[in-house]
Coordinates of C-alpha atoms and ligand atoms in Angstrom, one line a residue:
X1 CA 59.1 78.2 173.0
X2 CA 62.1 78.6 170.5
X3 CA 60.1 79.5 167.4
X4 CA 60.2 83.1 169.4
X5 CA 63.3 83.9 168.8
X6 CA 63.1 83.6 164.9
X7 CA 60.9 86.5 164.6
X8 CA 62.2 88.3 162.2
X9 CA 62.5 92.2 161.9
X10 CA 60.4 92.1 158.8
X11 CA 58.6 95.8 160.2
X12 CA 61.8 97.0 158.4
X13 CA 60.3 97.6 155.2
X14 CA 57.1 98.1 155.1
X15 CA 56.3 100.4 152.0
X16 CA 57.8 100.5 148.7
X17 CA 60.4 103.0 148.4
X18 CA 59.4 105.6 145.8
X19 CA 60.8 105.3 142.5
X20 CA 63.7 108.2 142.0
X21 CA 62.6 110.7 139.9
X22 CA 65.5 110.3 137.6
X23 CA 63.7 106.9 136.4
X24 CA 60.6 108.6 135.1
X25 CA 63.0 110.7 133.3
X26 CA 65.1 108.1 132.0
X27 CA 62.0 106.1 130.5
X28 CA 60.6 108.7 129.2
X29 CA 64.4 109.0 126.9
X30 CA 65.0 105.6 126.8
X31 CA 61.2 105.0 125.3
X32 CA 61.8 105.6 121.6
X33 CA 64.6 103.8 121.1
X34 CA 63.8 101.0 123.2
X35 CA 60.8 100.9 121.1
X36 CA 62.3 100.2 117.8
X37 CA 65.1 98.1 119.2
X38 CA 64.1 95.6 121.3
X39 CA 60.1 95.8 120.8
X40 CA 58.7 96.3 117.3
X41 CA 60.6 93.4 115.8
X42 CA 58.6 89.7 117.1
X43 CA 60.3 88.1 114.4
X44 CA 63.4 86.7 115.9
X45 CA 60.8 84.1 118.3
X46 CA 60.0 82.6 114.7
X47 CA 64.0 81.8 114.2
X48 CA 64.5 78.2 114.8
X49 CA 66.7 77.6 118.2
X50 CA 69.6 76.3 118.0
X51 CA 71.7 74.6 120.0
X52 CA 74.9 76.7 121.3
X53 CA 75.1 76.4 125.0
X54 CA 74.8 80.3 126.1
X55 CA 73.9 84.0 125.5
X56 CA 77.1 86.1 124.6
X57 CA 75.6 89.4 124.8
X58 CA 72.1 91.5 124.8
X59 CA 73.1 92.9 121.4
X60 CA 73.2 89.9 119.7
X61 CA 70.4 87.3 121.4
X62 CA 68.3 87.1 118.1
X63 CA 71.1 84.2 116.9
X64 CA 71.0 82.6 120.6
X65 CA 67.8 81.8 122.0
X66 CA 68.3 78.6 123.9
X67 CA 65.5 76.5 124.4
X68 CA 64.5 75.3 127.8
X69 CA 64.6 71.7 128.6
X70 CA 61.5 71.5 129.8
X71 CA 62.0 68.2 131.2
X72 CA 65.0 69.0 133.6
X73 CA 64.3 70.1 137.1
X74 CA 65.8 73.7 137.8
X75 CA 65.3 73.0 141.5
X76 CA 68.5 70.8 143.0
X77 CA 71.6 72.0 141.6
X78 CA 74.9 73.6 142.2
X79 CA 76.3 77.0 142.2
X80 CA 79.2 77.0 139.6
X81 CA 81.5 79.8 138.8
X82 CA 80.3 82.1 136.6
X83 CA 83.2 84.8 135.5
X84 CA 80.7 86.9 133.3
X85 CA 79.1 87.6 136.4
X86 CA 77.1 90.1 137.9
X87 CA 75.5 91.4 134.8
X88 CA 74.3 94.5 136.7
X89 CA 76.0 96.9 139.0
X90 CA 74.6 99.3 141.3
X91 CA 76.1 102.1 138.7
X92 CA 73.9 100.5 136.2
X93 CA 71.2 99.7 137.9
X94 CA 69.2 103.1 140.1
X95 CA 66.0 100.3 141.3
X96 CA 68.4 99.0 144.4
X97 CA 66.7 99.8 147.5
X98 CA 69.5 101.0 149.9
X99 CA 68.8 98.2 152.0
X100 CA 70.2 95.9 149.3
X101 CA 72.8 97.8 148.2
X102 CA 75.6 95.9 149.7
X103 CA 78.5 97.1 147.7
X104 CA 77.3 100.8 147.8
X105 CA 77.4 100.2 151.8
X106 CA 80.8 98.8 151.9
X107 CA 80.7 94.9 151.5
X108 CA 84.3 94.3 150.9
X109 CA 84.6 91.3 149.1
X110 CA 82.7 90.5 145.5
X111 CA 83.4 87.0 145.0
X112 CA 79.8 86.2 145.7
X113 CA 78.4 88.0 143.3
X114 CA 80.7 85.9 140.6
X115 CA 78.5 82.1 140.6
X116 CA 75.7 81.1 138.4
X117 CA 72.7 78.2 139.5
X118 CA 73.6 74.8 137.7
X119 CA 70.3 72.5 137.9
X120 CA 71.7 68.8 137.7
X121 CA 71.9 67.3 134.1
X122 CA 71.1 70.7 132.5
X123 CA 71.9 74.5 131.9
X124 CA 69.8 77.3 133.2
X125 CA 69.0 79.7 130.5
X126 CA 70.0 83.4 131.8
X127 CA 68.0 85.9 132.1
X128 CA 68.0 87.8 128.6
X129 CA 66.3 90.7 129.2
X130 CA 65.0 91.3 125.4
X131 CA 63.5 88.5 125.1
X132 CA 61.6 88.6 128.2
X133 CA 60.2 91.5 127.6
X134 CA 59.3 89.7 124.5
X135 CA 57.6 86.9 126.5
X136 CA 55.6 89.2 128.7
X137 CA 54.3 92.0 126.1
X138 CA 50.8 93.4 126.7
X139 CA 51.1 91.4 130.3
X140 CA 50.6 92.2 133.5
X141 CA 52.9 90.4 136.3
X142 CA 52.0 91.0 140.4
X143 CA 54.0 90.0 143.2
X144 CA 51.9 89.2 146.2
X145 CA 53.9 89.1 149.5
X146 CA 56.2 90.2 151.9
X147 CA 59.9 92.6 151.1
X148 CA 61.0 89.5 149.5
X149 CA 58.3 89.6 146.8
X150 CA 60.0 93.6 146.6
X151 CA 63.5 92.6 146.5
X152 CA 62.9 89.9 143.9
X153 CA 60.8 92.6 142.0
X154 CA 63.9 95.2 142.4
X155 CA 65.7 92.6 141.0
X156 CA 64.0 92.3 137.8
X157 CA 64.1 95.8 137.5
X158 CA 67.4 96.0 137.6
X159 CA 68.1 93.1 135.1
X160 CA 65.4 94.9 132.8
X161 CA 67.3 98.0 133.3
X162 CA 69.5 97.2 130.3
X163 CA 66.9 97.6 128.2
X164 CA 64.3 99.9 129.7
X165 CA 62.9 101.3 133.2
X166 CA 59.5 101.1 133.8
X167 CA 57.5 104.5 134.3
X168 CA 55.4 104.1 138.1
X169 CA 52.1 104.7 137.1
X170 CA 50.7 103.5 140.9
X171 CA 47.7 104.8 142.3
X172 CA 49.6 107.6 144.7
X173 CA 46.9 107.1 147.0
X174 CA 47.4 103.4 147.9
X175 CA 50.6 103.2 149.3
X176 CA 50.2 99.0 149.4
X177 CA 49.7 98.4 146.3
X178 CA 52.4 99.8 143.1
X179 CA 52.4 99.5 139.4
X180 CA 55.2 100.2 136.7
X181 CA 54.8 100.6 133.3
X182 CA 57.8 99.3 130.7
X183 CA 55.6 101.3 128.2
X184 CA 57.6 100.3 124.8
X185 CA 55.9 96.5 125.3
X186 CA 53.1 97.8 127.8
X187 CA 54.2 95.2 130.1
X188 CA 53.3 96.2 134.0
X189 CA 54.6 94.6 137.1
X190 CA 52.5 95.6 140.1
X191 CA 53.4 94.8 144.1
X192 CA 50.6 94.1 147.1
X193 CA 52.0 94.3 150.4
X194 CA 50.2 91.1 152.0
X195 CA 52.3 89.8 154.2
X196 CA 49.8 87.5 155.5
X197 CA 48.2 87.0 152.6
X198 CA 45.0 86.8 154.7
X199 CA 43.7 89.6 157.0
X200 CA 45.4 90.8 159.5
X201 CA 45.6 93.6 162.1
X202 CA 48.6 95.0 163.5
X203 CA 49.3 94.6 167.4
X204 CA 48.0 97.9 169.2
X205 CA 48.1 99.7 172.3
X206 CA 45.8 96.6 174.1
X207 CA 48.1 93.7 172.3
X208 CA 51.5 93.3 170.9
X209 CA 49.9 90.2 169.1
X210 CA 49.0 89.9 165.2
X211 CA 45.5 89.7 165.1
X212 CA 44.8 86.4 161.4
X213 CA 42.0 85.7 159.8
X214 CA 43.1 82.9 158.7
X215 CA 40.0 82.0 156.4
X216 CA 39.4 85.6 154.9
X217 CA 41.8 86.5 151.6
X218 CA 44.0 90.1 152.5
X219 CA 41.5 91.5 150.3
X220 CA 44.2 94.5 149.4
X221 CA 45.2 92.1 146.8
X222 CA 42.4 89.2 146.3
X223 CA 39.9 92.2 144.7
X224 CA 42.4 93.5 142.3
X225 CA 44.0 90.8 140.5
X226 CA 41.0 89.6 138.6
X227 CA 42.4 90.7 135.0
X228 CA 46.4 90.2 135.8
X229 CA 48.2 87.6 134.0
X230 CA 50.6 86.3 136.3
X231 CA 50.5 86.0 140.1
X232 CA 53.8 85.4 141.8
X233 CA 53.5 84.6 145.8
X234 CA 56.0 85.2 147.7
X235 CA 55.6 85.0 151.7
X236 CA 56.5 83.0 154.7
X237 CA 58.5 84.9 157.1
X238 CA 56.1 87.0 159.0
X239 CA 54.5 84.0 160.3
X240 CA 56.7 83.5 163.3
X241 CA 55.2 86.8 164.7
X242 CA 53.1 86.2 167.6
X243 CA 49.9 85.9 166.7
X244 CA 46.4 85.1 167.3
X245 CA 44.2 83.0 165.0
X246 CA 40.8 84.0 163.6
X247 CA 38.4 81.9 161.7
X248 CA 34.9 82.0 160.8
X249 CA 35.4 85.3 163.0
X250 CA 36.2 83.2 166.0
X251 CA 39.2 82.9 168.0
X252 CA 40.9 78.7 167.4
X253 CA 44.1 79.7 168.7
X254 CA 47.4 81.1 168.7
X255 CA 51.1 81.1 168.1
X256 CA 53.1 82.2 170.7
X257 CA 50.4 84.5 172.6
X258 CA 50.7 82.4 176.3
X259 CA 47.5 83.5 176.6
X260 CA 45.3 81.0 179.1
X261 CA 42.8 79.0 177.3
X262 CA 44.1 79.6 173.8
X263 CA 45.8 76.8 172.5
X264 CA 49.3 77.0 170.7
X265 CA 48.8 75.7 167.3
X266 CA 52.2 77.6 166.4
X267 CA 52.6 79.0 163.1
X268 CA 53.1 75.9 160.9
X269 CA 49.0 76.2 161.4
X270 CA 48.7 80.0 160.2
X271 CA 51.0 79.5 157.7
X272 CA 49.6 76.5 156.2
X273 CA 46.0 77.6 156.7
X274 CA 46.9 81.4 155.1
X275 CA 48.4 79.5 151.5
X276 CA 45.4 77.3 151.6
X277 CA 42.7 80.2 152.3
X278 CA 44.9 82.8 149.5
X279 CA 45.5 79.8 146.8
X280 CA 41.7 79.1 147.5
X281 CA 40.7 82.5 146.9
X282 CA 42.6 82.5 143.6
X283 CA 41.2 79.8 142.4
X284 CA 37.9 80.9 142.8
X285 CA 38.0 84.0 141.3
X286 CA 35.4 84.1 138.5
X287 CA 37.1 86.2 135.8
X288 CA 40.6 85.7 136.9
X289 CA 42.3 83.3 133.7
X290 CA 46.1 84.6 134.6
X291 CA 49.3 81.9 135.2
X292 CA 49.9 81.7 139.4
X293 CA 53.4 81.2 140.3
X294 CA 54.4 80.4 143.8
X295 CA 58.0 81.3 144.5
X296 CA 58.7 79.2 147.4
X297 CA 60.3 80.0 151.2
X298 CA 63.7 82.1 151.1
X299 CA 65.8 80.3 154.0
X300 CA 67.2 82.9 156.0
X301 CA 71.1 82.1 157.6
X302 CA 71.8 83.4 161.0
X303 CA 74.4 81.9 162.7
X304 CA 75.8 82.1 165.7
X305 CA 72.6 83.6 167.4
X306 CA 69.5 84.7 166.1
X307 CA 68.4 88.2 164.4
X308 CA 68.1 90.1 167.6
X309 CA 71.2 88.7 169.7
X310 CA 73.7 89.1 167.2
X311 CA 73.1 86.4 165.3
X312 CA 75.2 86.9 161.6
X313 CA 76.0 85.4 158.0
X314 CA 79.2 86.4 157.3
X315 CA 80.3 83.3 154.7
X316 CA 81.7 84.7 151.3
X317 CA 81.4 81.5 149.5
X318 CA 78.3 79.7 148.3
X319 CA 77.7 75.6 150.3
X320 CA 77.8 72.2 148.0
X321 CA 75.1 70.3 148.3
X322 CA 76.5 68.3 150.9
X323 CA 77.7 70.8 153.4
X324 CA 74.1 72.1 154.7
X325 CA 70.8 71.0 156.0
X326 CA 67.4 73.3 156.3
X327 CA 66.9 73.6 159.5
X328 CA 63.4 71.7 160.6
X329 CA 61.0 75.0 160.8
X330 CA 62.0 76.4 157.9
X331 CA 61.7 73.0 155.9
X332 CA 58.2 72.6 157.2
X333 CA 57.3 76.0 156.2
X334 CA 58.7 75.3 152.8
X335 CA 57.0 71.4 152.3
X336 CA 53.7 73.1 153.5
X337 CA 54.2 75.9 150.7
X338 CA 54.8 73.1 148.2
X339 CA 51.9 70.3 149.3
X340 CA 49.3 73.7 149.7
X341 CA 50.3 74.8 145.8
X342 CA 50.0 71.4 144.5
X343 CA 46.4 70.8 146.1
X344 CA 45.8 74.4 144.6
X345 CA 47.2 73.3 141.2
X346 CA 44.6 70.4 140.8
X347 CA 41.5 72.3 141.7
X348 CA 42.8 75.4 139.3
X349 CA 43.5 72.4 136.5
X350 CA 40.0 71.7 136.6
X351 CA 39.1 75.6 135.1
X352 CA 41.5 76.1 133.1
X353 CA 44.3 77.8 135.1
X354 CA 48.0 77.2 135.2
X355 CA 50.0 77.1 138.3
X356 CA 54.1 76.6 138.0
X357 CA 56.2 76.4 141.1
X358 CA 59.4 78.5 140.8
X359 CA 60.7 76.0 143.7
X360 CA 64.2 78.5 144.8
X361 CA 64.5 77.1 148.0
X362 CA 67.5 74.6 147.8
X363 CA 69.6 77.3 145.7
X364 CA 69.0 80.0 148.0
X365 CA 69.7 77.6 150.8
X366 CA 73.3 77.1 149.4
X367 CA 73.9 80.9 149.7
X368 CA 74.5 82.3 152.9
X369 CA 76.6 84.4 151.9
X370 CA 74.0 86.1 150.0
X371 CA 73.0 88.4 152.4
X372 CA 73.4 92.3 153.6
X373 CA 74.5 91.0 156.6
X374 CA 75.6 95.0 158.0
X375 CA 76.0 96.0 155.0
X376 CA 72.4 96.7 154.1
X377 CA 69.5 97.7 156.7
X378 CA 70.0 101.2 158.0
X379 CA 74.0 101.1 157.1
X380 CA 73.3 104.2 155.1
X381 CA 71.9 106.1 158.3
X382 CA 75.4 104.4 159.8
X383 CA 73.2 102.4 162.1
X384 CA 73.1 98.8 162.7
X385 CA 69.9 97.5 164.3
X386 CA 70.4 93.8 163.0
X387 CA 72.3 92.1 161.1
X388 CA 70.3 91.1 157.5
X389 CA 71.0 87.6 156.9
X390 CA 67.3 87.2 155.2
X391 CA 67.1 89.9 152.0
X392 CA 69.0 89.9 149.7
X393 CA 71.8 92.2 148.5
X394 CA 71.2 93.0 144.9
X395 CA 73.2 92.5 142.3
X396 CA 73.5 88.8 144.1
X397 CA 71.7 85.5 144.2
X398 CA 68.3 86.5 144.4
X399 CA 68.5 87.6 140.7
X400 CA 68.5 83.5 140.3
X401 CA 65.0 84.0 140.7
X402 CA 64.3 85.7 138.1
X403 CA 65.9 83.2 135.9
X404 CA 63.5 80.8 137.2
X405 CA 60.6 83.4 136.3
X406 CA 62.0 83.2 132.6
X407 CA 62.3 79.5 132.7
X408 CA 58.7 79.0 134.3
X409 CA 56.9 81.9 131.9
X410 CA 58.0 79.4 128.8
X411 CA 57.6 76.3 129.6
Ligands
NAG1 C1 76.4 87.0 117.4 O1 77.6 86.7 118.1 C2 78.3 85.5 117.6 C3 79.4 85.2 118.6 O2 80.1 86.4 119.0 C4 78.8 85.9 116.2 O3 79.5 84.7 115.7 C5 77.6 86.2 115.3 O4 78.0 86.5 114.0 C6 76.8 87.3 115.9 N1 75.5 87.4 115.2 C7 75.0 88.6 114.8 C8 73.7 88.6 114.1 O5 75.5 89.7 115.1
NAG2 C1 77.9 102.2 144.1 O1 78.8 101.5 144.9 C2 80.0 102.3 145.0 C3 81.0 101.4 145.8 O2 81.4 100.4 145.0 C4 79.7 103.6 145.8 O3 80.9 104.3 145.9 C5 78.7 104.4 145.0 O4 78.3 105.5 145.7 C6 77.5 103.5 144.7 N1 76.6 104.2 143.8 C7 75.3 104.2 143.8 C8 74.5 105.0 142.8 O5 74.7 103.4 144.6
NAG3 C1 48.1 97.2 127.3 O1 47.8 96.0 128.0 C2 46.5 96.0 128.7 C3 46.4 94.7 129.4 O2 47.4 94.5 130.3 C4 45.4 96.2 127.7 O3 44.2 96.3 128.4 C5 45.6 97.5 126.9 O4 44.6 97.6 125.9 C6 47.0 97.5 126.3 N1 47.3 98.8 125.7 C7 47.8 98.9 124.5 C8 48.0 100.3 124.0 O5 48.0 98.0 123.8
NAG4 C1 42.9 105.1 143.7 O1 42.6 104.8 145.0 C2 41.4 105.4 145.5 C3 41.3 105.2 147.0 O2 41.6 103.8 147.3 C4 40.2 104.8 144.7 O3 39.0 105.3 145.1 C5 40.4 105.0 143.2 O4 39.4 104.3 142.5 C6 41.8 104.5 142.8 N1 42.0 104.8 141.4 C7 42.5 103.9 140.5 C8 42.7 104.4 139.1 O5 42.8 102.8 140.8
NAG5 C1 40.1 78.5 181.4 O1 39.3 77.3 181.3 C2 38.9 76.8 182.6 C3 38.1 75.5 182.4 O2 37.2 75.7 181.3 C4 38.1 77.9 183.3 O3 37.8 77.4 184.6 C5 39.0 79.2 183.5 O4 38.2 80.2 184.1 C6 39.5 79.6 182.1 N1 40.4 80.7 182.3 C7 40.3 81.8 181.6 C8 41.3 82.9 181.9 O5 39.4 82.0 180.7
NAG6 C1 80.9 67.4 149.0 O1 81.1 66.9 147.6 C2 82.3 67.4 147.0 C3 82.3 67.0 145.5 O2 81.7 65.8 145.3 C4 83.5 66.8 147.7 O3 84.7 67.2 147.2 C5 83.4 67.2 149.2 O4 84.5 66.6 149.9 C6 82.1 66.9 149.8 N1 82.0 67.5 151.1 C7 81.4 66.9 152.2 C8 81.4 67.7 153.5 O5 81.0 65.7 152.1
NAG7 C1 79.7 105.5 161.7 O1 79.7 105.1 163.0 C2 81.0 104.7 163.5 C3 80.8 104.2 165.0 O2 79.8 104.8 165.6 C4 82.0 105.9 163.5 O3 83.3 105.5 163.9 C5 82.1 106.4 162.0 O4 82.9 107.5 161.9 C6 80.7 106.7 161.4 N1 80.8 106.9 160.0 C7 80.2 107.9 159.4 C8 80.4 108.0 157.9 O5 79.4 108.7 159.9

């Protein structure tokens, strides 16, 4: 069975990487001023918007709000190039996991940090960090998910960090679950590691198969978001591990486990019945009244081989439109994301509660050369287990997300 050989080395990451020390520090100098500069003053939302086509600079984004066109679809675009860019580095920036930090780890070239995501027939407003924090003040943002859901939190970090770093106020004793404080707009993001999203148990010494229960929320998350605001899920990948299927506590089948008797639904099953079981579990939270965001599959872009037989991404320069395909399991994956949300969004409609897509997949798609590649997993230990051609190295293309997280928080 091919799907084996995309397993991906996801183990990698598995825990958050503590916060340096020198953040605490740094919010706790930055607070004051970041208080009376960019938080005490709401008046500039009341300015009309006018019309100019982007923001200059972060000291001057009171005269150049843009307004989302709320009827343009940020999804299918191109990448254009963007000279102004990165608008971080990992000088100014001390969030980056090392595993990210592609420059820091030698990537020689930096032309891909220097392009900007162009829906068709309209202009992505960039991230402004002020006004965000604007946006989201006296909220509380989770990502729910796998190390994606982490790098595209590192990445809002870092394009906060212009204006403040959050203060880690986790629970030290829960080492799945973090929260940060930006305490000048009391604005928290918080992680769960649910890579599932359901419950699951890790191989042991009788298995090296994933033990899903694919009809029981991973309840390190579903019994703490109840008063959250927003919900951003972020998963997919793990999905190709081999696995065995649970539901109603009984054994349906399998992916990959060439066990005898258990039938091979592969993981297109888990994977569609995991959103359906987490979306439903959402929706049927009593108190929960918070906006659920699905940020859909990241492609990944091995080439020449797989993750573990050498397999690379190597490319320096973003694809058109018309020079690349998904390839078929990774389109499934994502059209299963997408029909599973929009079932979701209808029941949700019916109490009240807002789901938005932030639908990345066919910009992402376009960037293979968005990727660590060897100059992010372990390069700091001077080993290369794998080549990473399915993070993201930050500064890079995954801080498009967060541009879709500003665009879908105001529409
Ligand atoms: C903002 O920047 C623009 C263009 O650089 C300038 O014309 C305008 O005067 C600035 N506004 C303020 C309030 O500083
Ligand atoms: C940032 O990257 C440079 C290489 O451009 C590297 O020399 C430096 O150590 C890195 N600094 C941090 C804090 O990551
Ligand atoms: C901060 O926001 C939380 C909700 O996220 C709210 O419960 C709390 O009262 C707020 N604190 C302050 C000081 O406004
Ligand atoms: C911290 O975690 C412990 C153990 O899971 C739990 O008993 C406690 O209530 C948690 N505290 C907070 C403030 O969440
Ligand atoms: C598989 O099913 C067949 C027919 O039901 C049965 O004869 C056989 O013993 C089963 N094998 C195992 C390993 O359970
Ligand atoms: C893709 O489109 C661009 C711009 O329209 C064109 O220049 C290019 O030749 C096309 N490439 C392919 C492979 O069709
Ligand atoms: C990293 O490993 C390579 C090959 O094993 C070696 O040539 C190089 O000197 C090492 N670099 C450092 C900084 O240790």
């Amino acid at each position: 069975m091919k799907l084996h050989t995309k397993q991906l080395p996801f183990g990698w990451l598995t825990n958050l990487q503590t916060i340096p020390k020198l953040l605490l520090l740094s919010a706790t100098l930055l607070l004051p001023l970041t208080f009376i500069f960019f938080c005490s003053n709401k008046s500039f939302l009341l300015l009309p918007y006018p019309s100019s086509s982007r923001i200059i600079s972060d000291s001057n984004t009171s005269s150049s709000i843009l307004e989302i066109d709320r009827e343009c679809d940020i999804s299918r675009g191109e990448w254009v190039q963007d000279s102004d860019a990165p608008y971080y580095t990992n000088m100014t920036c001390w969030t980056i996991q090392e595993h990210q930090n592609c420059i820091k780890y030698g990537r020689p070239d930096m032309g891909f940090l220097k392009w900007k995501w162009r829906p068709n027939g309209c202009e992505l407003v960039h991230f402004d960090p002020t006004q965000f924090l604007e946006v989201v003040r006296g909220k509380s943002l989770a990502f729910v998910g796998d190390s994606l859901a982490r790098n595209q939190m590192q990445s809002l970090m870092c394009l906060l960090s212009k204006v403040e770093y959050p203060k880690d106020i986790s629970n030290a004793t829960d080492e799945n679950f973090k929260r940060m404080l930006y305490s000048s707009c009391n604005f928290t993001i918080s992680i769960f590691w649910s890579p599932f999203l359901v419950k699951s148990e890790d191989p042991n010494d009788q298995t090296t198969l994933w033990t899903l229960y694919l009809d029981e929320p991973d309840e390190a998350w579903s019994t703490k978001i109840d008063d959250l605001d927003y919900i951003i899920i972020s998963d997919g990948n793990w999905f190709s591990r081999p696995s065995m299927f649970y539901e109603n506590k009984k054994l349906v089948g399998c992916h990959f486990c060439q066990v005898p008797n258990v039938t091979d639904l592969t993981l297109h099953y888990s994977h569609r019945v995991a959103f359906r079981t987490a979306l439903k579990a959402i929706n049927r939270l009593p108190n929960f009244k918070g906006m659920v965001m699905l940020r859909t599959l990241s492609p990944s872009h091995f080439e020449n081989g797989e993750w573990n037989n050498g397999g690379n991404c190597v490319r320096t320069k973003p694809f058109r439109g018309n020079e690349t395909k998904m390839e078929e399991m990774e389109f499934k994956l994502y059209r299963a994301q997408v029909e599973e949300f929009e079932k979701a969004k209808t029941e949700g409609l019916k109490r009240g509660l807002e789901f938005r897509m932030m639908d990345t997949t066919q910009a992402m798609l376009l960037r293979p050369d968005g990727h660590p590649s060897r100059y992010g997993h372990r390069a700091h230990e001077n080993v290369t287990l794998y080549n990473d051609c399915v993070h993201w190295c930050l500064p890079g293309p995954v801080d498009v997300w967060n541009d879709f997280l500003f665009h879908v928080l105001r529409l």
